[in-house]
Structures are given as C-alpha cells and as structure tokens.
CSV table of C-alpha atoms and ligand atoms in Angstrom, one decimal:
chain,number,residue,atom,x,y,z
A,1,UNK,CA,28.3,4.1,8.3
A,2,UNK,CA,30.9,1.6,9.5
A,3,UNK,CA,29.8,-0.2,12.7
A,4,UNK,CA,32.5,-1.0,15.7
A,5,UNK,CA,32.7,-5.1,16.1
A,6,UNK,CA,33.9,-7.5,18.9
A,7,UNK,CA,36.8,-6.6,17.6
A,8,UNK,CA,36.9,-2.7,19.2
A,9,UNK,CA,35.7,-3.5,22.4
A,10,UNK,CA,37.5,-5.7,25.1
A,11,UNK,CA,35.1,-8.8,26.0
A,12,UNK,CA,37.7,-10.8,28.5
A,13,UNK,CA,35.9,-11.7,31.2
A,14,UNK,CA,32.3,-9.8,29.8
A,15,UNK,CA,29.0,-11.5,29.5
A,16,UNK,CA,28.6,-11.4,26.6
A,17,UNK,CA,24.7,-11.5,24.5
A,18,UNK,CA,25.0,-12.2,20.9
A,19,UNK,CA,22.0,-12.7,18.9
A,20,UNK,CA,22.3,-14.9,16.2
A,21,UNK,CA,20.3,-15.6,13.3
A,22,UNK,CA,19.7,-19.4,13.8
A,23,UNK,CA,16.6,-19.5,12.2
A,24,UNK,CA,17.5,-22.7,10.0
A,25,UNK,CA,15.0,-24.5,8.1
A,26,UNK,CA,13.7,-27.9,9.7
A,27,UNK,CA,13.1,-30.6,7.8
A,28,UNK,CA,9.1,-31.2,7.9
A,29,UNK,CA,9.1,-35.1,8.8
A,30,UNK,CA,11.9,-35.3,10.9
A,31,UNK,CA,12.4,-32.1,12.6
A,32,UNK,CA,16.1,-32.1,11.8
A,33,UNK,CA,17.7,-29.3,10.6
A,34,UNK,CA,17.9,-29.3,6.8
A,35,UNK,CA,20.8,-26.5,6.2
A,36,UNK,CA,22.9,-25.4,8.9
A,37,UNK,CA,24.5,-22.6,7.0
A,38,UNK,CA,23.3,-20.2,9.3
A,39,UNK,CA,24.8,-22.1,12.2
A,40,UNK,CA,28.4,-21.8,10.5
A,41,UNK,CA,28.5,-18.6,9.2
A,42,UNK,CA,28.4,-16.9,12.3
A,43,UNK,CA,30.7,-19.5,14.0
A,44,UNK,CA,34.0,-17.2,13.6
A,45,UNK,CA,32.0,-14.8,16.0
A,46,UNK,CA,31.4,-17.4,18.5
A,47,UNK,CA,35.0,-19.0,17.9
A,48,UNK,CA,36.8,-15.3,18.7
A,49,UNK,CA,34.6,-15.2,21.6
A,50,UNK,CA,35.3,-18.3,23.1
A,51,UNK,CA,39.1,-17.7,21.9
A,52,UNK,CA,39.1,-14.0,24.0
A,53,UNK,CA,37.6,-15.6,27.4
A,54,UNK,CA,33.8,-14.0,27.1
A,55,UNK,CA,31.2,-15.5,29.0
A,56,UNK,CA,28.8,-15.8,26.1
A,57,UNK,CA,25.2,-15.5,26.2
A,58,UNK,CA,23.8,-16.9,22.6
A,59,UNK,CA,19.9,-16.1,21.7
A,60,UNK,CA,17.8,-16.3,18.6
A,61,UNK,CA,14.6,-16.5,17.0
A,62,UNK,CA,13.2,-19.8,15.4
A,63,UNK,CA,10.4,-20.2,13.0
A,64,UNK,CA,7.4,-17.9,13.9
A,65,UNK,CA,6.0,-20.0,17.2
A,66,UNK,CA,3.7,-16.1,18.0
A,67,UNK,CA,4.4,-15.4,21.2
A,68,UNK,CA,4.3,-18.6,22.9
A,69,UNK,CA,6.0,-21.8,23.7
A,70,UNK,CA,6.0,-24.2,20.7
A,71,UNK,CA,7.7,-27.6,21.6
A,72,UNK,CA,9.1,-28.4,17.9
A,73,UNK,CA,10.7,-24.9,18.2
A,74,UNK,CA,12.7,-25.2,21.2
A,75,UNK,CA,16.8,-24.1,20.4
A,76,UNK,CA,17.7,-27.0,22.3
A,77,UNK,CA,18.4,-29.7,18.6
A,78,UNK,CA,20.1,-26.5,17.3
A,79,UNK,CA,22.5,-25.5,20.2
A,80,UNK,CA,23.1,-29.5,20.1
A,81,UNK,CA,24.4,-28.8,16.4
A,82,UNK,CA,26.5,-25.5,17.2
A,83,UNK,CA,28.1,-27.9,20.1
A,84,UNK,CA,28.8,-30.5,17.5
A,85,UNK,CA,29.7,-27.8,14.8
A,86,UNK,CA,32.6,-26.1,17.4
A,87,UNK,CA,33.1,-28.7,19.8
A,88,UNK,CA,32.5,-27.3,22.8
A,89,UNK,CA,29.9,-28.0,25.3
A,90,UNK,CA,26.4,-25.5,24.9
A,91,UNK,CA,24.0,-25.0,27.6
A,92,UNK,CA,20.4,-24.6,27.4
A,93,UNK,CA,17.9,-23.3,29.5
A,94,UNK,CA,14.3,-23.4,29.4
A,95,UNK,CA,13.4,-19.8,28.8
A,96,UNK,CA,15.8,-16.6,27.5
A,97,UNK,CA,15.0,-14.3,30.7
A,98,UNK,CA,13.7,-14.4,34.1
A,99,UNK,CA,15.8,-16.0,37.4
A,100,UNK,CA,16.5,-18.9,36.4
A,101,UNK,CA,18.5,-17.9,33.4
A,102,UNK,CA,20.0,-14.9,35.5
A,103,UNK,CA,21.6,-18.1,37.7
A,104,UNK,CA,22.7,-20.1,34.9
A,105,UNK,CA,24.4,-16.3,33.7
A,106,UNK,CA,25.8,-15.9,36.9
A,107,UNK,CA,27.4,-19.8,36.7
A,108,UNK,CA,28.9,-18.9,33.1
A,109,UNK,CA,32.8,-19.1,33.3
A,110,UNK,CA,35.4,-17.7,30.6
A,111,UNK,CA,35.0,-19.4,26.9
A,112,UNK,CA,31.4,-21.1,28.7
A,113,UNK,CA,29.1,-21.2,25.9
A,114,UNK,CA,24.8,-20.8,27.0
A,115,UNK,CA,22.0,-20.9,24.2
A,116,UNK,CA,19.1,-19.1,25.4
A,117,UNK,CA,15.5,-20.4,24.6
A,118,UNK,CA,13.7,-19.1,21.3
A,119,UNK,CA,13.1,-15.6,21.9
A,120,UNK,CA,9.9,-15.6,20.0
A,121,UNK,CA,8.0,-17.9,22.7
A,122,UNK,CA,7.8,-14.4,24.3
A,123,UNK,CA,5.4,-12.3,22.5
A,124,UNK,CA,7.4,-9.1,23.9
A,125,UNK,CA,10.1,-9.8,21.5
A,126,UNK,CA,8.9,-8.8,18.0
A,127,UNK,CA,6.7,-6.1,20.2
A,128,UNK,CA,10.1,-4.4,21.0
A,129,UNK,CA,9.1,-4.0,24.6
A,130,UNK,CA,11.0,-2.1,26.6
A,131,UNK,CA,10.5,-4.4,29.8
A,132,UNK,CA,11.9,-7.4,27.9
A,133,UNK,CA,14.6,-6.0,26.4
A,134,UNK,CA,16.2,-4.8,29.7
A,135,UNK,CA,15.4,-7.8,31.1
A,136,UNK,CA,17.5,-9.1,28.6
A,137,UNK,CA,19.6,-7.0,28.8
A,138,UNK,CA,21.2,-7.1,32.4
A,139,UNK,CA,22.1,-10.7,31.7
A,140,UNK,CA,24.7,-9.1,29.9
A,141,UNK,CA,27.8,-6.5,29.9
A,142,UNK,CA,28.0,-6.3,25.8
A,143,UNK,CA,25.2,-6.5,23.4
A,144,UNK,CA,27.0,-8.0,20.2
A,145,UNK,CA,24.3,-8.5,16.8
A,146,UNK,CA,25.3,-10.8,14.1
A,147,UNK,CA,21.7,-11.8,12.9
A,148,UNK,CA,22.1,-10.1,9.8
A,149,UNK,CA,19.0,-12.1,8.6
A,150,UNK,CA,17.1,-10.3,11.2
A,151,UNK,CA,18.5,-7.2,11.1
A,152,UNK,CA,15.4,-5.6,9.2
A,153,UNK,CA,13.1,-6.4,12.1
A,154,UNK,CA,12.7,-3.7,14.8
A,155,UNK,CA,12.7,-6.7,17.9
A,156,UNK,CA,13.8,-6.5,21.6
A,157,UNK,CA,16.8,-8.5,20.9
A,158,UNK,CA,18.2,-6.8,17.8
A,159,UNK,CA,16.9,-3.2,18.6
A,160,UNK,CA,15.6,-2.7,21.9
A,161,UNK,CA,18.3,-4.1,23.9
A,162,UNK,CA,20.6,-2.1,22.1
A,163,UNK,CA,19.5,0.9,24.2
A,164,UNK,CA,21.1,-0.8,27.5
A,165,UNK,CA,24.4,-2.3,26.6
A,166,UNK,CA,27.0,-1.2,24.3
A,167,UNK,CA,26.1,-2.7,21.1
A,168,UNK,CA,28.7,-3.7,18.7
A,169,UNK,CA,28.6,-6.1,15.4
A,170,UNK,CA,29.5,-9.6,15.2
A,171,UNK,CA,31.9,-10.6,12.6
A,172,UNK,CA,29.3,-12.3,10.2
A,173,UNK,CA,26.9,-8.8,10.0
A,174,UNK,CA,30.3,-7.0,9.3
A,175,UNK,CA,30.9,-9.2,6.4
A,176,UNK,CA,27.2,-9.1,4.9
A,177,UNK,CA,27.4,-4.8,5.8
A,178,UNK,CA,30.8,-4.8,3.8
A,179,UNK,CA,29.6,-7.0,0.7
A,180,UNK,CA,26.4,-5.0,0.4
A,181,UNK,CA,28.2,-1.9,0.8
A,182,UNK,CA,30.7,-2.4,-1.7
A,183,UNK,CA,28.2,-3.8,-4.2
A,184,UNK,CA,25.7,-0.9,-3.6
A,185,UNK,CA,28.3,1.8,-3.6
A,186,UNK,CA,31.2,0.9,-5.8
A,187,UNK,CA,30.5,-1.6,-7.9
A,188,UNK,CA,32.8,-3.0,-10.6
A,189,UNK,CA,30.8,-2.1,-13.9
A,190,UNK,CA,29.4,-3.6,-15.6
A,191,UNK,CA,27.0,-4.2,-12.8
A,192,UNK,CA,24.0,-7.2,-13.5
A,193,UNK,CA,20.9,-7.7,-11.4
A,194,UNK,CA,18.8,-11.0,-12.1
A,195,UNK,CA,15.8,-10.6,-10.4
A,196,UNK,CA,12.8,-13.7,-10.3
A,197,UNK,CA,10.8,-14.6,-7.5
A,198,UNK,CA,6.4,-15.1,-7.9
A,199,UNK,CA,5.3,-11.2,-7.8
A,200,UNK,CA,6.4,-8.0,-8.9
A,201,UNK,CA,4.9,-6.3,-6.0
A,202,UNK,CA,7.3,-7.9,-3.6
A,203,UNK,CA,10.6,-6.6,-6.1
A,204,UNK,CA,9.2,-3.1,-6.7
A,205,UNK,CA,11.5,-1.5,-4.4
A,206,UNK,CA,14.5,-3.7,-5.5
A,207,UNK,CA,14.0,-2.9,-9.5
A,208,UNK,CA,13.5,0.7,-8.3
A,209,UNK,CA,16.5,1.4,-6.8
A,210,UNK,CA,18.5,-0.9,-8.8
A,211,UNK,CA,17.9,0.7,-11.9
A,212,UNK,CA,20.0,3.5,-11.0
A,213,UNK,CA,22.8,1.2,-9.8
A,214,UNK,CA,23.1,-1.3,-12.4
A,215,UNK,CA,24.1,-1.6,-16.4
A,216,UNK,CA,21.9,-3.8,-16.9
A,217,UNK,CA,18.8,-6.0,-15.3
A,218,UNK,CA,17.2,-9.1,-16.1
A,219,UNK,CA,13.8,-10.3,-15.1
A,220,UNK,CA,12.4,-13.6,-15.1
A,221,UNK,CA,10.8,-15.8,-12.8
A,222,UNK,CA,6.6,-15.4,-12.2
A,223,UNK,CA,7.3,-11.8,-11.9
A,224,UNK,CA,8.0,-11.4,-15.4
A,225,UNK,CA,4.2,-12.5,-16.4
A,226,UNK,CA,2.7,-9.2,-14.9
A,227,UNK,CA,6.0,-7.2,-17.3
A,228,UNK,CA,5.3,-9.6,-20.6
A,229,UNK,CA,1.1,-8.9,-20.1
A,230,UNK,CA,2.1,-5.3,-19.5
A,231,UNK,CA,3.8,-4.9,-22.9
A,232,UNK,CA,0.7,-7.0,-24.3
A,233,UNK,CA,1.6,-10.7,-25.0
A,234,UNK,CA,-0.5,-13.7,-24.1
A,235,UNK,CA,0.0,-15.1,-21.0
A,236,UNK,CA,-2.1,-17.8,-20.6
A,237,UNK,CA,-3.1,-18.8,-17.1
A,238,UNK,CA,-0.2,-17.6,-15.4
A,239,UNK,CA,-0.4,-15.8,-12.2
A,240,UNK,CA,-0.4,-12.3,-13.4
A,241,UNK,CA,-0.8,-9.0,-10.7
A,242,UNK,CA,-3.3,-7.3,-12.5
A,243,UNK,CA,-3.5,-4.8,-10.5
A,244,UNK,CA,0.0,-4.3,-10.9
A,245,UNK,CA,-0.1,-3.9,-14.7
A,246,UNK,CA,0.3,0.1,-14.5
A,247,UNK,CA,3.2,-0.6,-12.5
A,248,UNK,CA,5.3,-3.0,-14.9
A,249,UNK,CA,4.6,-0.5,-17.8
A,250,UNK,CA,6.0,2.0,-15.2
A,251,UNK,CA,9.3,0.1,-14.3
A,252,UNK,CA,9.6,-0.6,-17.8
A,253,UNK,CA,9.8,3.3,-18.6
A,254,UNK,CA,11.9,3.8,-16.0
A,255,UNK,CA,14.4,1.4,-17.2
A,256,UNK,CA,13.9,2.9,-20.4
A,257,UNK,CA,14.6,6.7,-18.3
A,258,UNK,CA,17.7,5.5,-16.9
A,259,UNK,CA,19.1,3.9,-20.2
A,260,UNK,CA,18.9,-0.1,-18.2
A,261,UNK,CA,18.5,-2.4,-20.6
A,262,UNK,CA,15.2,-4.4,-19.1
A,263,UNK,CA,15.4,-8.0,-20.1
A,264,UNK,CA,12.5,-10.1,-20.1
A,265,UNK,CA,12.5,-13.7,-21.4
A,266,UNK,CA,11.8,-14.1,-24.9
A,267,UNK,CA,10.9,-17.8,-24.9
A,268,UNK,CA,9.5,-19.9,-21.8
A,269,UNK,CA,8.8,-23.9,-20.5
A,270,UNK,CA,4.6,-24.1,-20.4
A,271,UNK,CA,3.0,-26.8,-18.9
A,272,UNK,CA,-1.1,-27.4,-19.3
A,273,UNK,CA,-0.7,-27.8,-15.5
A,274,UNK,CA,1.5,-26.8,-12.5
A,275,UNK,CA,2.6,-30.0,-10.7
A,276,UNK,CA,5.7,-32.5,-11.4
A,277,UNK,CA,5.5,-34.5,-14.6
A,278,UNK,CA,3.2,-32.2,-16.8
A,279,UNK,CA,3.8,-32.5,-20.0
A,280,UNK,CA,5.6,-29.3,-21.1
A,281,UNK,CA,6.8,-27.4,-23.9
A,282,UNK,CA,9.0,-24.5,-25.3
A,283,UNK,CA,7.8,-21.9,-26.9
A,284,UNK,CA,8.8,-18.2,-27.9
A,285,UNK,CA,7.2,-15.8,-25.8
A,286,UNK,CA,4.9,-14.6,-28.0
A,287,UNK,CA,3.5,-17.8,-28.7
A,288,UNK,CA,1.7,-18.9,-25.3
A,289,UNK,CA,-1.1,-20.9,-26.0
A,290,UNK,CA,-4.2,-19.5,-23.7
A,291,UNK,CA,-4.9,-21.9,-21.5
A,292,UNK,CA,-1.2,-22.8,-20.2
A,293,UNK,CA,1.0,-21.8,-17.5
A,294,UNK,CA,4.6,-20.4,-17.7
A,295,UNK,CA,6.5,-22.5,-15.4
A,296,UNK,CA,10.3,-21.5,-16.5
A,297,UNK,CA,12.7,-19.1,-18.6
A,298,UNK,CA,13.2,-21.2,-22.1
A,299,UNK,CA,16.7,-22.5,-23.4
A,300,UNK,CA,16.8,-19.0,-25.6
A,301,UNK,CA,15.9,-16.7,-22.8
A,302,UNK,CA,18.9,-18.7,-20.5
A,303,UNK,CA,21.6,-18.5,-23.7
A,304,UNK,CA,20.6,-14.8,-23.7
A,305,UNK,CA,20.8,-14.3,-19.9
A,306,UNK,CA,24.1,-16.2,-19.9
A,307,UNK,CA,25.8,-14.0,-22.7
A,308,UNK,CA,24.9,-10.7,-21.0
A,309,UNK,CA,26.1,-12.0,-17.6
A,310,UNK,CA,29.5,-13.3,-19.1
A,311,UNK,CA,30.0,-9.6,-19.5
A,312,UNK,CA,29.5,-8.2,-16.4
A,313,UNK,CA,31.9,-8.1,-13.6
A,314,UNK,CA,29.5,-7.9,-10.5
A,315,UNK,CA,26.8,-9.7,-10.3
A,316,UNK,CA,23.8,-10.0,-7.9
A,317,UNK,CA,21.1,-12.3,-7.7
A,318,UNK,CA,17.7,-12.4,-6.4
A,319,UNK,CA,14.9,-15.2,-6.4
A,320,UNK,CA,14.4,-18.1,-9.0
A,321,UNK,CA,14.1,-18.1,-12.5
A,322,UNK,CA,10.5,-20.8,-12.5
A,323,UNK,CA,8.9,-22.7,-10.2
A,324,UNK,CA,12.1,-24.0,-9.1
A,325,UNK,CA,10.2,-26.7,-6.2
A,326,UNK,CA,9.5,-28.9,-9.1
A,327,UNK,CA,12.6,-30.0,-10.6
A,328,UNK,CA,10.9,-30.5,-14.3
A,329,UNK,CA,10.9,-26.3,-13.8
A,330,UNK,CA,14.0,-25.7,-11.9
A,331,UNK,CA,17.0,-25.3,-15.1
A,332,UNK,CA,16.4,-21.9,-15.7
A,333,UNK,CA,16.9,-21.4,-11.8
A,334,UNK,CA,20.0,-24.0,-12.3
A,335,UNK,CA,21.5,-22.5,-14.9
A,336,UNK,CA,21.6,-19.1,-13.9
A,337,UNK,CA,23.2,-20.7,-10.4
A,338,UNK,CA,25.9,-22.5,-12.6
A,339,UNK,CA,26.4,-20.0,-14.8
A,340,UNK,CA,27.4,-17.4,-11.7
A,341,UNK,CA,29.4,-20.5,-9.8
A,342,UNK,CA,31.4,-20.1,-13.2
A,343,UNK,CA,32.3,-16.6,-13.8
A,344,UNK,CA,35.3,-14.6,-13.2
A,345,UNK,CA,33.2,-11.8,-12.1
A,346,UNK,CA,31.8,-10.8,-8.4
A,347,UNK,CA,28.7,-12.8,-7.7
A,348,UNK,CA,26.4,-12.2,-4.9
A,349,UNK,CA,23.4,-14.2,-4.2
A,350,UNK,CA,20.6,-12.4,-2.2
A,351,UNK,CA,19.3,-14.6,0.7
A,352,UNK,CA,16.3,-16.7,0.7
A,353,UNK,CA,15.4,-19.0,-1.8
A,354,UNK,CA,18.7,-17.8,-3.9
A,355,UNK,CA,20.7,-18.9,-1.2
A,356,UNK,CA,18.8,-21.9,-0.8
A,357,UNK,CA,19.3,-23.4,-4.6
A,358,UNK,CA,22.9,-22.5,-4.2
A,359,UNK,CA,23.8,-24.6,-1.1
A,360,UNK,CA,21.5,-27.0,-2.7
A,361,UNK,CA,23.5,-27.4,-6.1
A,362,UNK,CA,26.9,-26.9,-3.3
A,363,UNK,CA,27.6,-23.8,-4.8
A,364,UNK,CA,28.1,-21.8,-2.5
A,365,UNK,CA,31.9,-21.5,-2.4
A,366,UNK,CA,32.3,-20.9,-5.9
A,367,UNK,CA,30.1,-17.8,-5.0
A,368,UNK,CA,31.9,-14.3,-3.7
A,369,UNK,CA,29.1,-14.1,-1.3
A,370,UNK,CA,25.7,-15.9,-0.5
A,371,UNK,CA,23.8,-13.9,2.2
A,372,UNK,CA,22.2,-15.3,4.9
A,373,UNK,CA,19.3,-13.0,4.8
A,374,UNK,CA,16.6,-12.8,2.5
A,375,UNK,CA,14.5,-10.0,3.6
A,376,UNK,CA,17.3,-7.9,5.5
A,377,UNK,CA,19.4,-8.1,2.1
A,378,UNK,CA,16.6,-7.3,-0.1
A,379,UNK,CA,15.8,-4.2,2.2
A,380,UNK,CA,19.1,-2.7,1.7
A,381,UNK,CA,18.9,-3.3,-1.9
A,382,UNK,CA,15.9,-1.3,-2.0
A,383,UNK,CA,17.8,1.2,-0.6
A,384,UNK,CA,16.4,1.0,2.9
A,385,UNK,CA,18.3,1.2,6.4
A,386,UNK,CA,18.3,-1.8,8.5
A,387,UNK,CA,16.9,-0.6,12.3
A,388,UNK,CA,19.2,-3.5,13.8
A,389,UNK,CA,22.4,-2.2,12.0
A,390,UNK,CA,21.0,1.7,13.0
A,391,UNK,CA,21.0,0.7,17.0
A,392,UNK,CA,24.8,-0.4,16.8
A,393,UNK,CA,27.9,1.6,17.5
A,394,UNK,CA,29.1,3.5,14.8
A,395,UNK,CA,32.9,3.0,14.4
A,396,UNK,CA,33.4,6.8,15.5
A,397,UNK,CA,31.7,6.6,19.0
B,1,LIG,C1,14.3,-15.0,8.1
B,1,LIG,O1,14.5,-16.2,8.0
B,1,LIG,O2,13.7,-14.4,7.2
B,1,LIG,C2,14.8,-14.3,9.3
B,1,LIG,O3,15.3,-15.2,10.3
B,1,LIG,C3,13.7,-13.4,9.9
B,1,LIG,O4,12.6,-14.3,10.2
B,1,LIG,P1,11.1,-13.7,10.0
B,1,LIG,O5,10.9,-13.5,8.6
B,1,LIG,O6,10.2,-14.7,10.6
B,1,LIG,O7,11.1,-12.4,10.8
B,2,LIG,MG1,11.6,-14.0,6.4
C-alpha cells in the first residue's frame, strides 16, 4: 500500500512533528556518536521542511533509558550534530511534552528547527498510551514518521499519535518502503539471500518467507552450526540451538520443497578459543576437531558464496558471516561486503550489524541500499506489516 509523504500535504506555516530514528550508536568511552548515518539519511526530510517554511517539531528515541531520565541519553549532543550536519540552529528542551515545550512550540517560527527530549525518558511511550500521545500530539498540526528503524514498534510517537494528526511519511521511510517493496515483490531474478547472524531462532521467519522469494540462499554465520549439526557433522563447541535442531532439518526440507538451493559452508576458520589472537585454522567442514569453535566461513565456502552471488542480479543481505567483533574472524563478513560493493547487480544490506560493517569498510555508496533498520527491515522480510507504516495515510485517502 503506497503511503502519502510531506510531499502530498501542504506544511507552510504547520507545526510540524516528525519522528526520527536518531537512535545512533555512542561511542562507550566518550559518549560521542560513533555513526551518524541515521542523522543524514533522514536529513532530506528535515531539509524540504525547513525549505517549505514548517515549524518543525523533531522527536526520537535513544538507547533504551526504560522510562526514565538517563543523563548520557539526553538528544541534546545529537541535535548539536543535526545543527552542525544542516547548519541551522536546533533547539532543545528538557522534556518532549508538558508546558514548557507547548511554549517553546508556540515560539517556533517558519524553517525554526526544535529537538524534543528522548521520548523514552517517559515510560508512556513504548506503552502506547493514549494520554501521551495526544499530548504529543497537540504540539503539532501534521504527524510526519520517518523512523523507519522504529517502524516495527507499536509506540506513542510512531503509532499512537497517528490517531490525532494527519500522518504522512517522511522521505527516508518512503525510500526504505520502496526498496523493500520492489525487492519483496519484483525482484530482478536471480534473487540471492545471505543470511548469518548467532541463532537460527532469530532468522526463522526470514528463511521462511524467503524461500519462496528467492533463487537461491546462503547461510553462514553462527546460525549455520545448529543447520551443519542438523544434517550430522561435528561441530565442536560451537554454540549450537539444540533445541532448534528439528527446526534446521525443517528449513532444510523446505528449501528442498521449494527447489532453493540451501547453502551452507563447506569449510570454516576454528579457533581452540573465542577471543582475538587464537591460534586458528581452516578446515573442511566435515573435519571439525571436537573441542574447537567455528569462528568464520573458510576461503572455499567464501569462493563458493562469491561465484553464486556473481550470478544473481538482486541481492540482499542479512547479518555477518563469523564473529565479525574480532577482526582475526571478520573476512568472511568482509568479503561478502566487498564482494556486493563490487557487483553489477542490486544489493541491499538489511540494517543492523550489516549496515554497520558496511559503513565501517565505507561501503555504503557502492551499495543500492543500506537500511537503517535492523529489526523493522527484517520484519518485513519475514513478511510481516510494520504497525508504524499501518497508522499512516495511504496514498488514496
Ligand atoms: C533500533 O536501533 O533497533 C531502533 O532504533 C529501535 O530501537 P529498539 O530496538 O530499542 O526498540
Ligand atoms: Mg533494535
């Protein structure tokens, strides 16, 4: 269902609430923020904005402070950055509702730029409550979303308020709907899925409904130790869901139902130990010592991956390859990253830590897409509706 945007609706002169996804990561020492990709992918909404004379009214989420007011999580460093970023002034204020916002609101003048505080000081936000998001709500005319990473949370801010204002999509959501759209519903064939990631059980979904979308998938990462155990090979002391065993032989008969070639890797790095400088080793997958840990996809399994995603001509990618922290076990992770930076072929990286290895290696524009959002782009890969994209206009109304 197409959504309306800023676009359809005149915001001259409107207050304007946009919720933003500006929940960056912050570096652990320092507190500064460590990638502000967030922050400048939905800087074309804010720019039009600002260009069309709305009073804008900016709010987000940022880290998970649970309901109350956690200093090191104020907005205030990050509306700092989205000033230097656009090079306008931005206004804080010390809370995102109540009277003293609603005079700061009132003060806003055409193209003025305020940053409310972290909505999740209040614990009324992820509750959805109804009070809260009204309150939110008259602060504003127009109710625009373009937190696309926070799209698959039911909130006050990205759900509830919607009931009050009309609610249309900022220009970064429209872009992640359209890219996810396309790829889900006409993809250019042959259609490749690398999926990785630590556990099967968070990817069941995902293989699920991929399997009838895709030509072929490929599986590595921790994941693919609960698949290899599964079809009986020696895994050694690698995390393995053993509960989840039923389910890998499952998914693998599935694959085999829908005619998906399922690869797993056919040789890996072990280590005697997970942590940097282990001694390691290569070995075919059949030949795990007991005793070890996989930590990566081998040289083979990448030459093998890399082959059967030179064919494709869409790609999508979701979560790492080995234990990518530890740059001894990152090159299967690498590889797959460069190998998709390098293709003539539409590449899509899920959000999360895909996105994050990509803007790390400064991939990312050699990428068709990198999402911003982990969890709200693996939901719709699963198949599921987002309830933050449901509570917007549809283009028809
Ligand atoms: C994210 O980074 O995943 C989104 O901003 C949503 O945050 P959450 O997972 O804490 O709800
Ligand atoms: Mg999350």
């Amino acid at each position: 269902m197409q959504k309306k945007t800023i676009r359809d609706i005149e915001v001259a002169g409107k207050r304007v609430l946009v919720r933003v996804d500006f929940n960056v990561p912050l570096d652990t020492n320092t507190g500064a923020i460590s990638d502000d990709s967030r922050i400048r992918a939905s800087l074309p909404t804010i720019n039009y904005l600002v260009a069309h004379k709305a009073r804008i009214i900016l709010c987000s989420h940022l880290g998970r402070p649970g309901g109350r007011v956690v200093e090191e999580l104020r907005i205030g460093p990050v509306a700092e950055h989205l000033s230097y970023l656009i090079g306008l002034p931005v206004n804080t204020v010390r809370d995102c509702v109540g009277p003293e916002v609603e005079n700061k609101v009132k003060a806003l003048k055409e193209g003025d730029i305020l940053f409310l505080e972290n909505l999740r000081f209040h614990p009324e936000e992820e509750a959805n409550d109804t009070y809260f998001a009204r309150e939110l709500a008259r602060l504003a005319d127009i109710y625009v979303n373009d937190a696309f990473g926070t799209a698959h949370r039911a909130h006050a801010s990205t759900v509830g308020v919607a009931k009050y204002l009309p609610a249309v999509a900022g220009f970064l959501m429209e872009t992640e709907l359209a890219v996810m759209g396309k790829l889900l519903s006409a993809p250019e064939h042959p259609f490749a899925c690398v999926i990785g990631g630590a556990k099967v059980s968070d990817k069941i979904g995902l293989v699920q409904n991929m399997l009838k979308k895709v030509d072929i998938l490929l599986v590595g990462g921790g994941m693919a130790a609960t698949f290899l155990k599964a079809q009986g090979h020696e895994t050694g002391h690698s995390p393995v869901e053993e509960d989840k065993l039923n389910l890998a032989k499952k998914l693998l008969k599935e694959a085999e139902e829908w005619e998906v070639p399922l690869l797993l890797p056919i040789d890996a790095v072990i280590a005697d130990e997970i942590k940097a400088g282990a001694s390691t080793q290569v070995v075919p997958i059949a030949q795990i010592p007991p005793g070890t840990y996989i930590t990566d996809i081998g040289p083979q399994t990448i030459e093998l991956f890399s082959n059967e995603l030179r064919k494709c001509h869409t790609i999508i990618w979701n979560g790492p390859m080995g234990i990518y922290e530890i740059p001894q076990y990152a090159q299967g992770t690498r590889a797959v990253a460069s190998l998709l930076a390098n293709v003539n072929s539409t590449t899509i990286i899920g959000g999360g830590s895909s996105a994050e290895i990509v803007q790390e290696m400064r991939l990312t524009d050699k990428m068709t897409h990198v999402s911003t959002g982990g969890g709200a782009s693996l939901r719709l890969l699963e198949g599921i509706a987002l309830p933050g994209v449901g509570a917007l206009l549809d283009k028809s109304e």
